[in-house]
Amino acid sequence: QVQLVESGGGLVQAGGSLRLSCKAPRMILSVFSGNEMEWYRQAPGKQRELVAGITSDGVAKYADSVKGRFTISRDNGKRTVGLQMNSLKPEDTAVYYCHAVTITAQNYWGLGTQVTVSS
């Protein structure tokens, strides 16, 4: 069973930083390497939204709201994708989810990690 495990969430003051990590310990390395990996977030009362994504060859994309502040990265050997979040704002408060899309279009989600930014 494929499992995505997020970590790194927490409470931080506005202007601070957090680094999220998503691991896929049970995913075959060749499968993970071919995945597109993404971070989504969902704030209370709002729809889940795409924050950042990274293709199998390392091309990144970002939501306009986080460009210049967030950086997504991946380490295929460790089956890990990270999200470095700087200059955090209260509006970044949400549950952050890791999402994997395989080359056969299978989708996997983690359970999420809470990020709370205080003003």
Coordinates of N, CA and C in Angstrom, one line a residue:
Q1 N 0.9 -1.2 0.0 CA 0.0 0.0 0.0 C 0.9 1.2 0.0
V2 N 0.6 2.1 -1.0 CA 1.4 3.3 -1.1 C 1.0 4.3 0.1
Q3 N 2.0 4.9 0.6 CA 1.7 5.8 1.7 C 2.5 7.1 1.6
L4 N 1.9 8.2 1.7 CA 2.6 9.5 1.7 C 2.5 10.0 3.1
V5 N 3.6 10.4 3.7 CA 3.7 10.9 5.1 C 4.3 12.3 5.1
E6 N 3.4 13.2 5.5 CA 3.9 14.6 5.6 C 4.4 14.9 7.0
S7 N 5.3 15.8 7.1 CA 5.8 16.3 8.4 C 6.3 17.7 8.3
G8 N 6.5 18.4 9.4 CA 7.1 19.7 9.4 C 6.2 20.8 9.7
G9 N 4.9 20.5 9.8 CA 4.0 21.6 10.1 C 4.1 22.1 11.5
G10 N 3.4 23.2 11.8 CA 3.5 23.8 13.1 C 3.0 25.2 13.2
L11 N 3.3 25.8 14.3 CA 2.8 27.2 14.5 C 4.0 28.1 14.4
V12 N 3.9 29.2 13.6 CA 5.0 30.1 13.4 C 4.4 31.5 13.3
Q13 N 5.2 32.5 13.6 CA 4.8 33.9 13.5 C 4.9 34.3 12.1
A14 N 4.1 35.3 11.7 CA 4.2 35.9 10.4 C 5.6 36.4 10.1
G15 N 6.1 36.1 8.9 CA 7.4 36.4 8.5 C 8.4 35.3 8.8
G16 N 7.9 34.3 9.5 CA 8.8 33.1 9.8 C 8.8 32.1 8.6
S17 N 9.5 31.0 8.9 CA 9.7 29.9 7.9 C 9.4 28.6 8.5
L18 N 9.0 27.7 7.6 CA 8.8 26.3 7.9 C 9.2 25.5 6.7
R19 N 9.6 24.2 7.0 CA 9.9 23.3 5.9 C 9.1 22.1 6.0
L20 N 8.3 21.8 5.0 CA 7.5 20.6 5.0 C 8.2 19.5 4.3
S21 N 8.0 18.3 4.7 CA 8.6 17.1 4.0 C 7.5 16.1 3.8
C22 N 7.6 15.4 2.7 CA 6.7 14.3 2.3 C 7.5 13.1 1.9
K23 N 7.3 12.0 2.6 CA 8.0 10.8 2.3 C 7.1 9.7 1.8
A24 N 7.7 8.9 0.9 CA 6.9 7.8 0.3 C 7.7 6.5 0.5
P25 N 7.8 6.1 1.8 CA 8.8 5.0 2.1 C 8.5 3.6 1.4
R26 N 7.2 3.4 1.0 CA 6.9 2.1 0.5 C 6.7 2.2 -1.0
M27 N 7.0 3.3 -1.6 CA 6.9 3.4 -3.1 C 8.2 2.9 -3.7
I28 N 8.0 2.1 -4.8 CA 9.2 1.7 -5.5 C 9.9 2.9 -6.1
L29 N 11.2 2.9 -6.0 CA 12.0 4.0 -6.3 C 11.8 4.5 -7.8
S30 N 11.7 3.5 -8.7 CA 11.5 3.9 -10.1 C 10.1 4.5 -10.3
V31 N 9.2 4.1 -9.5 CA 7.8 4.7 -9.6 C 7.9 6.1 -9.0
F32 N 8.5 6.3 -7.9 CA 8.6 7.6 -7.3 C 9.3 8.6 -8.2
S33 N 10.4 8.1 -8.8 CA 11.1 9.0 -9.7 C 10.3 9.5 -10.9
G34 N 9.4 8.8 -11.3 CA 8.5 9.2 -12.5 C 7.3 10.0 -12.1
N35 N 7.1 10.1 -10.8 CA 5.9 10.8 -10.3 C 6.0 12.3 -10.5
E36 N 4.8 13.0 -10.7 CA 4.8 14.4 -10.5 C 4.3 14.5 -9.0
M37 N 5.0 15.3 -8.3 CA 4.7 15.5 -6.8 C 4.2 16.9 -6.6
E38 N 3.2 17.0 -5.8 CA 2.6 18.3 -5.6 C 2.3 18.6 -4.1
W39 N 2.2 19.8 -3.7 CA 1.7 20.2 -2.4 C 0.4 21.0 -2.6
Y40 N -0.7 20.6 -1.9 CA -1.9 21.3 -1.9 C -2.1 21.8 -0.5
R41 N -3.1 22.8 -0.3 CA -3.5 23.2 1.0 C -5.0 23.5 1.0
Q42 N -5.5 23.4 2.2 CA -6.9 23.6 2.4 C -7.1 24.4 3.7
A43 N -7.6 25.6 3.6 CA -7.9 26.4 4.7 C -9.4 26.1 5.1
P44 N -9.7 26.4 6.4 CA -11.1 26.2 6.8 C -12.1 26.9 6.0
G45 N -13.1 26.2 5.5 CA -14.2 26.8 4.7 C -13.8 27.1 3.2
K46 N -12.6 26.7 2.8 CA -12.1 26.9 1.5 C -11.9 25.6 0.8
Q47 N -11.8 25.7 -0.6 CA -11.5 24.5 -1.4 C -10.0 24.2 -1.3
R48 N -9.6 23.0 -1.5 CA -8.2 22.6 -1.6 C -7.6 23.2 -2.8
E49 N -6.4 23.8 -2.7 CA -5.8 24.5 -3.8 C -4.4 24.0 -4.0
L50 N -3.9 24.0 -5.2 CA -2.6 23.7 -5.5 C -1.6 24.8 -5.1
V51 N -0.6 24.4 -4.4 CA 0.4 25.4 -3.9 C 1.7 25.3 -4.8
A52 N 2.2 24.1 -5.0 CA 3.4 23.9 -5.8 C 3.4 22.5 -6.3
G53 N 4.1 22.4 -7.4 CA 4.3 21.0 -8.0 C 5.7 20.9 -8.6
I54 N 6.2 19.7 -8.8 CA 7.5 19.5 -9.4 C 7.4 18.2 -10.2
T55 N 7.8 18.3 -11.5 CA 7.8 17.2 -12.4 C 8.9 16.2 -12.1
S56 N 8.9 15.1 -12.8 CA 9.9 14.0 -12.6 C 11.3 14.6 -12.9
D57 N 11.4 15.5 -13.9 CA 12.7 16.1 -14.2 C 13.0 17.4 -13.5
G58 N 12.2 17.7 -12.5 CA 12.6 18.8 -11.6 C 12.0 20.2 -12.0
V59 N 11.1 20.2 -12.9 CA 10.5 21.5 -13.3 C 9.4 21.8 -12.3
A60 N 9.5 23.0 -11.7 CA 8.6 23.4 -10.6 C 7.6 24.4 -11.1
K61 N 6.4 24.4 -10.4 CA 5.4 25.4 -10.7 C 4.8 25.8 -9.4
Y62 N 4.3 27.0 -9.3 CA 3.8 27.6 -8.1 C 2.5 28.4 -8.3
A63 N 1.7 28.4 -7.2 CA 0.6 29.3 -7.2 C 1.1 30.7 -7.1
D64 N 0.4 31.6 -7.7 CA 0.8 33.0 -7.7 C 1.0 33.5 -6.3
S65 N 0.2 33.1 -5.4 CA 0.2 33.5 -4.0 C 1.4 33.2 -3.2
V66 N 2.2 32.2 -3.7 CA 3.4 31.8 -3.0 C 4.7 32.0 -3.8
K67 N 4.6 32.4 -5.0 CA 5.8 32.6 -5.8 C 6.8 33.6 -5.1
G68 N 8.0 33.2 -5.1 CA 9.0 34.0 -4.5 C 9.2 33.7 -3.0
R69 N 8.2 33.0 -2.4 CA 8.3 32.7 -1.0 C 8.5 31.2 -0.7
F70 N 7.9 30.4 -1.5 CA 8.0 28.9 -1.3 C 8.9 28.3 -2.4
T71 N 9.5 27.2 -2.0 CA 10.4 26.5 -3.0 C 10.1 25.0 -2.8
I72 N 9.8 24.3 -3.9 CA 9.5 22.9 -3.8 C 10.8 22.2 -4.3
S73 N 11.1 21.0 -3.8 CA 12.3 20.3 -4.2 C 12.0 18.8 -4.0
R74 N 12.8 18.0 -4.6 CA 12.6 16.5 -4.5 C 14.0 15.8 -4.4
D75 N 14.0 14.7 -3.7 CA 15.1 13.9 -3.6 C 14.6 12.5 -3.9
N76 N 14.8 12.1 -5.2 CA 14.3 10.8 -5.5 C 14.9 9.6 -4.8
G77 N 16.2 9.7 -4.5 CA 16.9 8.6 -3.8 C 16.3 8.4 -2.4
K78 N 15.8 9.5 -1.8 CA 15.2 9.4 -0.5 C 13.6 9.3 -0.6
R79 N 13.1 9.3 -1.8 CA 11.7 9.3 -2.0 C 11.0 10.4 -1.2
T80 N 11.5 11.6 -1.3 CA 11.1 12.7 -0.5 C 10.9 13.9 -1.4
V81 N 9.8 14.7 -1.1 CA 9.6 16.0 -1.7 C 9.5 17.0 -0.5
G82 N 10.1 18.1 -0.7 CA 10.1 19.1 0.4 C 9.4 20.4 -0.1
L83 N 9.0 21.2 0.8 CA 8.4 22.5 0.6 C 9.0 23.5 1.6
Q84 N 9.9 24.3 1.1 CA 10.4 25.4 2.0 C 9.6 26.6 1.9
M85 N 9.1 27.0 3.0 CA 8.1 28.2 3.1 C 8.7 29.3 3.9
N86 N 9.0 30.4 3.2 CA 9.6 31.6 3.8 C 8.6 32.7 3.8
S87 N 8.8 33.7 4.6 CA 8.0 34.9 4.7 C 6.5 34.5 4.8
L88 N 6.2 33.7 5.7 CA 4.9 33.2 5.9 C 3.9 34.2 6.3
K89 N 2.7 34.1 5.8 CA 1.6 35.1 6.1 C 0.5 34.4 6.8
P90 N -0.3 35.1 7.6 CA -1.5 34.4 8.2 C -2.4 33.7 7.2
E91 N -2.5 34.2 6.0 CA -3.3 33.6 5.0 C -2.7 32.3 4.4
D92 N -1.5 32.0 4.8 CA -0.9 30.7 4.5 C -1.4 29.6 5.4
T93 N -2.1 29.9 6.5 CA -2.6 29.0 7.4 C -3.6 28.0 6.8
A94 N -3.3 26.7 6.9 CA -4.0 25.7 6.2 C -3.5 24.3 6.6
V95 N -4.2 23.3 6.2 CA -3.7 21.9 6.2 C -3.0 21.7 4.9
Y96 N -1.7 21.3 4.9 CA -1.0 21.1 3.7 C -0.9 19.6 3.4
Y97 N -1.2 19.2 2.1 CA -1.3 17.8 1.7 C -0.3 17.6 0.6
C98 N 0.3 16.4 0.7 CA 1.2 15.9 -0.3 C 0.4 15.1 -1.3
H99 N 0.7 15.2 -2.6 CA -0.1 14.5 -3.6 C 0.9 14.0 -4.7
A100 N 0.7 12.7 -5.0 CA 1.5 12.1 -6.0 C 0.7 11.7 -7.2
V101 N 1.2 11.9 -8.4 CA 0.5 11.5 -9.6 C 1.5 10.6 -10.4
T102 N 1.2 9.3 -10.6 CA 2.1 8.4 -11.2 C 2.0 8.6 -12.8
I103 N 2.9 8.0 -13.5 CA 2.9 8.0 -14.9 C 1.7 7.2 -15.5
T104 N 1.1 6.4 -14.6 CA -0.2 5.7 -15.1 C -1.4 6.4 -14.5
A105 N -1.2 7.6 -14.1 CA -2.3 8.5 -13.6 C -3.0 8.0 -12.3
Q106 N -2.3 7.3 -11.5 CA -2.8 7.0 -10.2 C -2.5 8.1 -9.3
N107 N -3.4 8.4 -8.4 CA -3.3 9.5 -7.4 C -3.2 9.0 -6.0
Y108 N -2.3 9.6 -5.3 CA -2.1 9.3 -3.9 C -2.0 10.6 -3.0
W109 N -2.7 10.5 -1.9 CA -2.7 11.7 -1.0 C -2.2 11.3 0.4
G110 N -1.5 12.3 1.0 CA -1.1 12.1 2.4 C -2.3 12.6 3.3
L111 N -2.1 12.4 4.6 CA -3.1 12.8 5.5 C -3.1 14.3 5.9
G112 N -2.0 14.9 5.5 CA -1.9 16.4 5.8 C -1.2 16.7 7.0
T113 N -0.6 18.0 7.0 CA 0.0 18.5 8.2 C -0.4 20.0 8.3
Q114 N -0.7 20.3 9.6 CA -1.3 21.7 9.9 C -0.2 22.7 9.9
V115 N -0.4 23.8 9.2 CA 0.5 25.0 9.3 C -0.4 26.1 9.8
T116 N 0.1 26.8 10.9 CA -0.7 27.9 11.4 C 0.3 29.1 11.5
V117 N -0.1 30.2 10.9 CA 0.8 31.4 10.9 C 0.0 32.5 11.7
S118 N 0.6 32.9 12.8 CA 0.0 33.9 13.7 C 0.5 35.3 13.3
S119 N -0.4 36.2 13.4 CA -0.1 37.6 13.0 C 0.5 38.4 14.2

